[in-house]
């Protein structure tokens, strides 16, 4: 995670990057990230000597994430632009959302950066909730924001993205750029294909997202690339209370469904046991 850290007096430490227990400054900071070095096919000659170690490093990121977040309460992942200004409509909305989610008993997970992420973390923290930041090693990233209570820095995007999904009951997506779009469509794909238990995907910012939804409906769905039911995976709203209620209701519906399945399984087991006992008496 790169940022600039200035001290009063003494030498200016310049750019700083934290990688787990390691702190790098100035010329010691590599010009490329771990993800870039892993995915760059031009370094294929290094694969036999370096990728085995990379595999262990990747494994360690999953272990660290699983161990740190295992006891997390029910949580909602909130995505949005790191470039949004603190007084922007989306930041004000994110702060209100973070507070409302905390009041409803959810931890708030963000990418830990500035902009919308910081606003959501701030809202959750000020409302007494747990605020989580999952940072990523980027040359231009500004570090974990000050409103995060629990932070993990990742080298690899795919390890970080697993944590966003694994420990969230819902996604809320506010205006953002490529990274936000990536998270949005990955979430929709995972839900659509049944790779994750169906959970809510909420878009907040009707003016920002309406053009995308018009295209999904008028082009993608109209051309048969997705089904009409797929558009029902998305809840679009500007109302924080409505967004939180949508998430709470989905949680309640899923819990009721799981309870019903469990009761049916217990009833089936009892019926099987009674049938087996009856057969033994008849023999």
Short mmCIF file of C-alpha atoms in Angstrom, two decimals:
data_model
loop_
_atom_site.label_atom_id
_atom_site.label_comp_id
_atom_site.label_asym_id
_atom_site.label_seq_id
_atom_site.Cartn_x
_atom_site.Cartn_y
_atom_site.Cartn_z
CA UNK A 1 0.00 0.00 0.00
CA UNK A 2 1.69 3.23 -1.09
CA UNK A 3 1.29 6.60 0.51
CA UNK A 4 3.37 9.57 1.61
CA UNK A 5 4.28 9.96 5.25
CA UNK A 6 5.83 13.23 6.48
CA UNK A 7 7.40 13.72 9.90
CA UNK A 8 8.08 16.96 11.73
CA UNK A 9 11.81 17.55 11.37
CA UNK A 10 14.40 15.09 10.14
CA UNK A 11 14.48 13.45 6.76
CA UNK A 12 11.33 13.21 4.71
CA UNK A 13 10.71 9.44 4.41
CA UNK A 14 9.10 9.94 1.00
CA UNK A 15 6.83 7.27 -0.46
CA UNK A 16 6.13 4.31 1.83
CA UNK A 17 4.73 0.87 0.98
CA UNK A 18 3.66 -1.64 3.62
CA UNK A 19 3.67 -5.33 2.70
CA UNK A 20 2.69 -7.30 5.78
CA UNK A 21 5.54 -6.98 8.26
CA UNK A 22 7.77 -5.31 5.64
CA UNK A 23 8.00 -1.54 5.16
CA UNK A 24 9.62 -0.20 1.98
CA UNK A 25 10.69 3.41 1.38
CA UNK A 26 12.07 5.43 -1.51
CA UNK A 27 14.19 3.43 -3.98
CA UNK A 28 13.44 0.14 -2.19
CA UNK A 29 9.86 0.26 -3.49
CA UNK A 30 9.63 -1.93 -6.62
CA UNK A 31 8.29 -0.31 -9.77
CA UNK A 32 5.77 -3.13 -10.30
CA UNK A 33 3.23 -4.81 -8.05
CA UNK A 34 3.02 -8.47 -7.05
CA UNK A 35 -0.06 -8.94 -9.25
CA UNK A 36 1.73 -7.43 -12.24
CA UNK A 37 4.75 -9.68 -11.80
CA UNK A 38 2.52 -12.75 -11.41
CA UNK A 39 0.38 -12.07 -14.50
CA UNK A 40 3.01 -10.69 -16.89
CA UNK A 41 3.60 -13.42 -19.49
CA UNK A 42 6.85 -11.75 -20.56
CA UNK A 43 8.47 -13.00 -17.37
CA UNK A 44 7.73 -16.62 -18.20
CA UNK A 45 11.38 -17.51 -17.80
CA UNK A 46 11.06 -16.77 -14.08
CA UNK A 47 8.12 -19.11 -13.54
CA UNK A 48 10.11 -22.23 -12.70
CA UNK A 49 12.19 -20.47 -10.08
CA UNK A 50 9.77 -17.92 -8.59
CA UNK A 51 6.19 -19.13 -9.00
CA UNK A 52 6.50 -21.86 -6.36
CA UNK A 53 7.34 -19.18 -3.81
CA UNK A 54 4.53 -17.00 -5.14
CA UNK A 55 2.11 -19.90 -4.57
CA UNK A 56 3.11 -20.00 -0.90
CA UNK A 57 2.70 -16.24 -0.64
CA UNK A 58 -0.75 -16.47 -2.23
CA UNK A 59 -1.69 -19.24 0.20
CA UNK A 60 -0.52 -17.10 3.11
CA UNK A 61 -2.84 -14.29 2.00
CA UNK A 62 -5.81 -16.63 2.03
CA UNK A 63 -4.83 -18.01 5.45
CA UNK A 64 -4.39 -14.49 6.84
CA UNK A 65 -7.73 -13.37 5.44
CA UNK A 66 -9.65 -16.43 6.61
CA UNK A 67 -8.09 -16.32 10.07
CA UNK A 68 -8.66 -12.58 10.54
CA UNK A 69 -12.23 -12.45 9.26
CA UNK A 70 -13.54 -15.80 10.54
CA UNK A 71 -15.27 -14.22 13.55
CA UNK A 72 -16.66 -11.25 11.65
CA UNK A 73 -20.35 -10.55 12.37
CA UNK A 74 -22.82 -10.38 9.46
CA UNK A 75 -21.33 -7.88 7.02
CA UNK A 76 -22.05 -5.93 3.85
CA UNK A 77 -19.39 -5.07 1.26
CA UNK A 78 -19.64 -1.48 -0.01
CA UNK A 79 -17.92 -0.44 -3.25
CA UNK A 80 -17.40 2.94 -4.86
CA UNK A 81 -14.84 5.34 -6.26
CA UNK A 82 -11.63 6.23 -4.44
CA UNK A 83 -11.66 9.49 -6.43
CA UNK A 84 -14.91 10.86 -5.04
CA UNK A 85 -14.55 14.04 -3.01
CA UNK A 86 -15.70 14.08 0.63
CA UNK A 87 -18.50 16.54 -0.15
CA UNK A 88 -19.76 14.64 -3.23
CA UNK A 89 -23.30 13.22 -3.23
CA UNK A 90 -22.01 9.64 -3.32
CA UNK A 91 -19.76 10.18 -0.29
CA UNK A 92 -22.60 11.69 1.70
CA UNK A 93 -24.77 8.76 0.67
CA UNK A 94 -22.03 6.25 1.58
CA UNK A 95 -21.58 7.77 5.04
CA UNK A 96 -25.31 7.60 5.69
CA UNK A 97 -25.36 4.03 4.40
CA UNK A 98 -22.48 2.97 6.64
CA UNK A 99 -24.27 4.33 9.69
CA UNK A 100 -27.56 2.65 8.75
CA UNK A 101 -25.87 -0.72 8.17
CA UNK A 102 -24.12 -0.47 11.54
CA UNK A 103 -27.45 0.35 13.21
CA UNK A 104 -28.94 -2.76 11.57
CA UNK A 105 -26.17 -4.92 13.04
CA UNK A 106 -23.89 -5.28 10.02
CA UNK A 107 -20.16 -4.76 9.79
CA UNK A 108 -19.12 -2.68 6.78
CA UNK A 109 -16.39 -3.98 4.46
CA UNK A 110 -14.72 -1.67 1.93
CA UNK A 111 -11.49 -1.57 -0.02
CA UNK A 112 -10.13 0.58 2.79
CA UNK A 113 -9.17 3.50 0.55
CA UNK A 114 -10.33 7.11 0.28
CA UNK A 115 -13.47 8.53 -1.34
CA UNK A 116 -16.63 6.45 -1.11
CA UNK A 117 -14.81 3.72 0.82
CA UNK A 118 -13.66 6.12 3.51
CA UNK A 119 -17.14 7.65 3.77
CA UNK A 120 -18.77 4.24 4.31
CA UNK A 121 -16.14 3.28 6.90
CA UNK A 122 -16.62 6.58 8.68
CA UNK A 123 -20.38 6.22 8.83
CA UNK A 124 -20.10 2.73 10.28
CA UNK A 125 -17.45 3.67 12.84
CA UNK A 126 -19.24 6.79 14.05
CA UNK A 127 -22.44 4.75 14.45
CA UNK A 128 -20.62 2.24 16.66
CA UNK A 129 -20.30 -0.51 14.07
CA UNK A 130 -17.29 -2.54 12.95
CA UNK A 131 -15.48 -1.03 9.99
CA UNK A 132 -13.29 -3.31 7.84
CA UNK A 133 -10.84 -2.32 5.11
CA UNK A 134 -9.33 -4.77 2.61
CA UNK A 135 -6.47 -2.88 1.01
CA UNK A 136 -4.50 -3.74 -2.11
CA UNK A 137 -0.94 -3.06 -3.25
CA UNK A 138 -1.21 -0.40 -5.98
CA UNK A 139 1.41 2.13 -7.12
CA UNK A 140 -1.05 5.01 -6.69
CA UNK A 141 -3.13 3.82 -3.72
CA UNK A 142 -3.30 6.22 -0.77
CA UNK A 143 -3.27 3.72 2.08
CA UNK A 144 -5.89 2.49 4.55
CA UNK A 145 -8.18 5.28 5.68
CA UNK A 146 -8.31 6.31 9.32
CA UNK A 147 -11.88 5.07 9.90
CA UNK A 148 -11.04 1.39 9.45
CA UNK A 149 -11.03 -0.68 12.66
CA UNK A 150 -9.79 -3.92 11.09
CA UNK A 151 -7.50 -3.80 8.05
CA UNK A 152 -5.77 -6.37 5.86
CA UNK A 153 -3.36 -5.43 3.07
CA UNK A 154 -3.31 -7.80 0.09
CA UNK A 155 -0.78 -8.26 -2.68
CA UNK A 156 -3.14 -10.15 -4.97
CA UNK A 157 -6.50 -8.96 -6.24
CA UNK A 158 -8.05 -12.44 -6.40
CA UNK A 159 -7.29 -13.17 -2.73
CA UNK A 160 -8.79 -9.84 -1.72
CA UNK A 161 -11.88 -10.33 -3.90
CA UNK A 162 -12.53 -13.71 -2.31
CA UNK A 163 -12.74 -12.01 1.10
CA UNK A 164 -15.21 -9.42 -0.20
CA UNK A 165 -17.56 -12.20 -1.26
CA UNK A 166 -16.97 -14.84 1.42
CA UNK A 167 -17.69 -12.58 4.39
CA UNK A 168 -20.56 -10.47 3.02
CA UNK A 169 -24.31 -10.99 3.13
CA UNK A 170 -24.84 -8.35 0.42
CA UNK A 171 -23.07 -5.92 -1.93
CA UNK A 172 -23.90 -2.23 -2.16
CA UNK A 173 -22.35 -0.47 -5.13
CA UNK A 174 -22.12 3.32 -5.33
CA UNK A 175 -20.79 5.39 -8.25
CA UNK A 176 -17.28 4.34 -9.21
CA UNK A 177 -14.91 3.44 -12.03
CA UNK A 178 -13.39 0.28 -13.48
CA UNK A 179 -12.69 -1.33 -10.10
CA UNK A 180 -16.26 -0.74 -8.96
CA UNK A 181 -17.62 -2.13 -12.22
CA UNK A 182 -15.38 -5.18 -11.84
CA UNK A 183 -16.76 -5.92 -8.39
CA UNK A 184 -20.35 -5.32 -9.53
CA UNK A 185 -20.24 -7.69 -12.49
CA UNK A 186 -18.28 -10.33 -10.61
CA UNK A 187 -20.97 -10.31 -7.91
CA UNK A 188 -23.76 -10.55 -10.49
CA UNK A 189 -21.97 -13.39 -12.29
CA UNK A 190 -21.43 -15.37 -9.09
CA UNK A 191 -25.08 -15.01 -8.10
CA UNK A 192 -26.42 -15.70 -11.61
CA UNK A 193 -24.36 -18.89 -11.99
CA UNK A 194 -25.12 -20.14 -8.49
CA UNK A 195 -21.49 -20.02 -7.39
CA UNK A 196 -22.58 -18.19 -4.24
CA UNK A 197 -25.79 -18.30 -2.23
CA UNK A 198 -28.17 -15.81 -3.76
CA UNK A 199 -27.66 -12.48 -1.99
CA UNK A 200 -28.70 -8.88 -2.69
CA UNK A 201 -26.79 -6.59 -5.04
CA UNK A 202 -27.87 -2.98 -4.47
CA UNK A 203 -26.97 -0.09 -6.76
CA UNK A 204 -27.17 3.32 -5.13
CA UNK A 205 -27.20 6.44 -7.31
CA UNK A 206 -30.07 6.16 -9.78
CA UNK A 207 -28.84 8.97 -12.00
CA UNK A 208 -25.36 7.44 -12.25
CA UNK A 209 -26.47 3.86 -12.93
CA UNK A 210 -29.63 4.41 -15.02
CA UNK A 211 -27.71 4.50 -18.32
CA UNK A 212 -26.03 1.18 -17.57
CA UNK A 213 -29.33 -0.44 -16.61
CA UNK A 214 -31.00 0.92 -19.75
CA UNK A 215 -28.22 -0.72 -21.79
CA UNK A 216 -28.50 -4.00 -19.91
CA UNK A 217 -32.23 -4.02 -20.49
CA UNK A 218 -32.36 -2.61 -24.01
CA UNK A 219 -29.29 -4.28 -25.51
CA UNK A 220 -27.99 -7.21 -23.48
CA UNK A 221 -31.36 -8.64 -22.40
CA UNK A 222 -33.09 -7.69 -25.65
CA UNK A 223 -30.44 -9.59 -27.60
CA UNK A 224 -30.84 -12.64 -25.38
CA UNK A 225 -27.40 -12.43 -23.79
CA UNK A 226 -29.00 -12.44 -20.34
CA UNK A 227 -32.49 -13.45 -19.26
CA UNK A 228 -35.13 -10.98 -18.05
CA UNK A 229 -34.94 -12.60 -14.60
CA UNK A 230 -31.25 -11.70 -14.39
CA UNK A 231 -32.14 -8.02 -14.14
CA UNK A 232 -34.08 -8.86 -10.97
CA UNK A 233 -30.72 -9.53 -9.28
CA UNK A 234 -30.22 -5.75 -9.06
CA UNK A 235 -31.98 -3.39 -6.68
CA UNK A 236 -31.64 0.28 -7.72
CA UNK A 237 -32.36 2.99 -5.17
CA UNK A 238 -31.27 6.31 -3.71
CA UNK A 239 -32.99 5.57 -0.39
CA UNK A 240 -30.65 4.30 2.33
CA UNK A 241 -33.52 2.94 4.41
CA UNK A 242 -34.85 1.03 1.38
CA UNK A 243 -31.40 -0.39 0.63
CA UNK A 244 -30.90 -1.64 4.19
CA UNK A 245 -34.46 -3.01 4.34
CA UNK A 246 -33.83 -4.91 1.10
CA UNK A 247 -30.74 -6.51 2.64
CA UNK A 248 -32.47 -7.32 5.95
CA UNK A 249 -35.48 -8.82 4.16
CA UNK A 250 -33.23 -10.97 1.96
CA UNK A 251 -31.39 -12.19 5.06
CA UNK A 252 -34.68 -13.08 6.74
CA UNK A 253 -35.98 -14.87 3.63
CA UNK A 254 -32.78 -16.90 3.30
CA UNK A 255 -32.83 -17.81 7.00
CA UNK A 256 -36.46 -18.93 6.71
CA UNK A 257 -35.65 -20.99 3.62
CA UNK A 258 -32.70 -22.67 5.33
CA UNK A 259 -34.80 -23.38 8.43
CA UNK A 260 -37.52 -24.91 6.26
CA UNK A 261 -34.98 -27.12 4.49
CA UNK A 262 -33.54 -28.22 7.82
CA UNK A 263 -36.99 -29.06 9.18
CA UNK A 264 -37.77 -31.03 6.02
CA UNK A 265 -34.49 -32.94 6.36
CA UNK A 266 -35.24 -33.76 10.02
CA UNK A 267 -38.76 -34.89 9.12
CA UNK A 268 -37.43 -37.09 6.31
CA UNK A 269 -34.86 -38.65 8.67
CA UNK A 270 -37.56 -39.39 11.24
CA UNK A 271 -39.80 -40.91 8.57
CA UNK A 272 -36.94 -43.09 7.33
CA UNK A 273 -36.20 -44.26 10.89
CA UNK A 274 -39.86 -45.09 11.52
CA UNK A 275 -40.08 -46.99 8.24
CA UNK A 276 -36.93 -48.96 9.09
CA UNK A 277 -38.29 -49.79 12.56
CA UNK A 278 -41.61 -50.89 11.06
CA UNK A 279 -39.83 -53.15 8.56
CA UNK A 280 -37.85 -54.77 11.39
CA UNK A 281 -41.03 -55.53 13.33
CA UNK A 282 -42.63 -57.12 10.27
CA UNK A 283 -39.70 -59.46 9.68
#
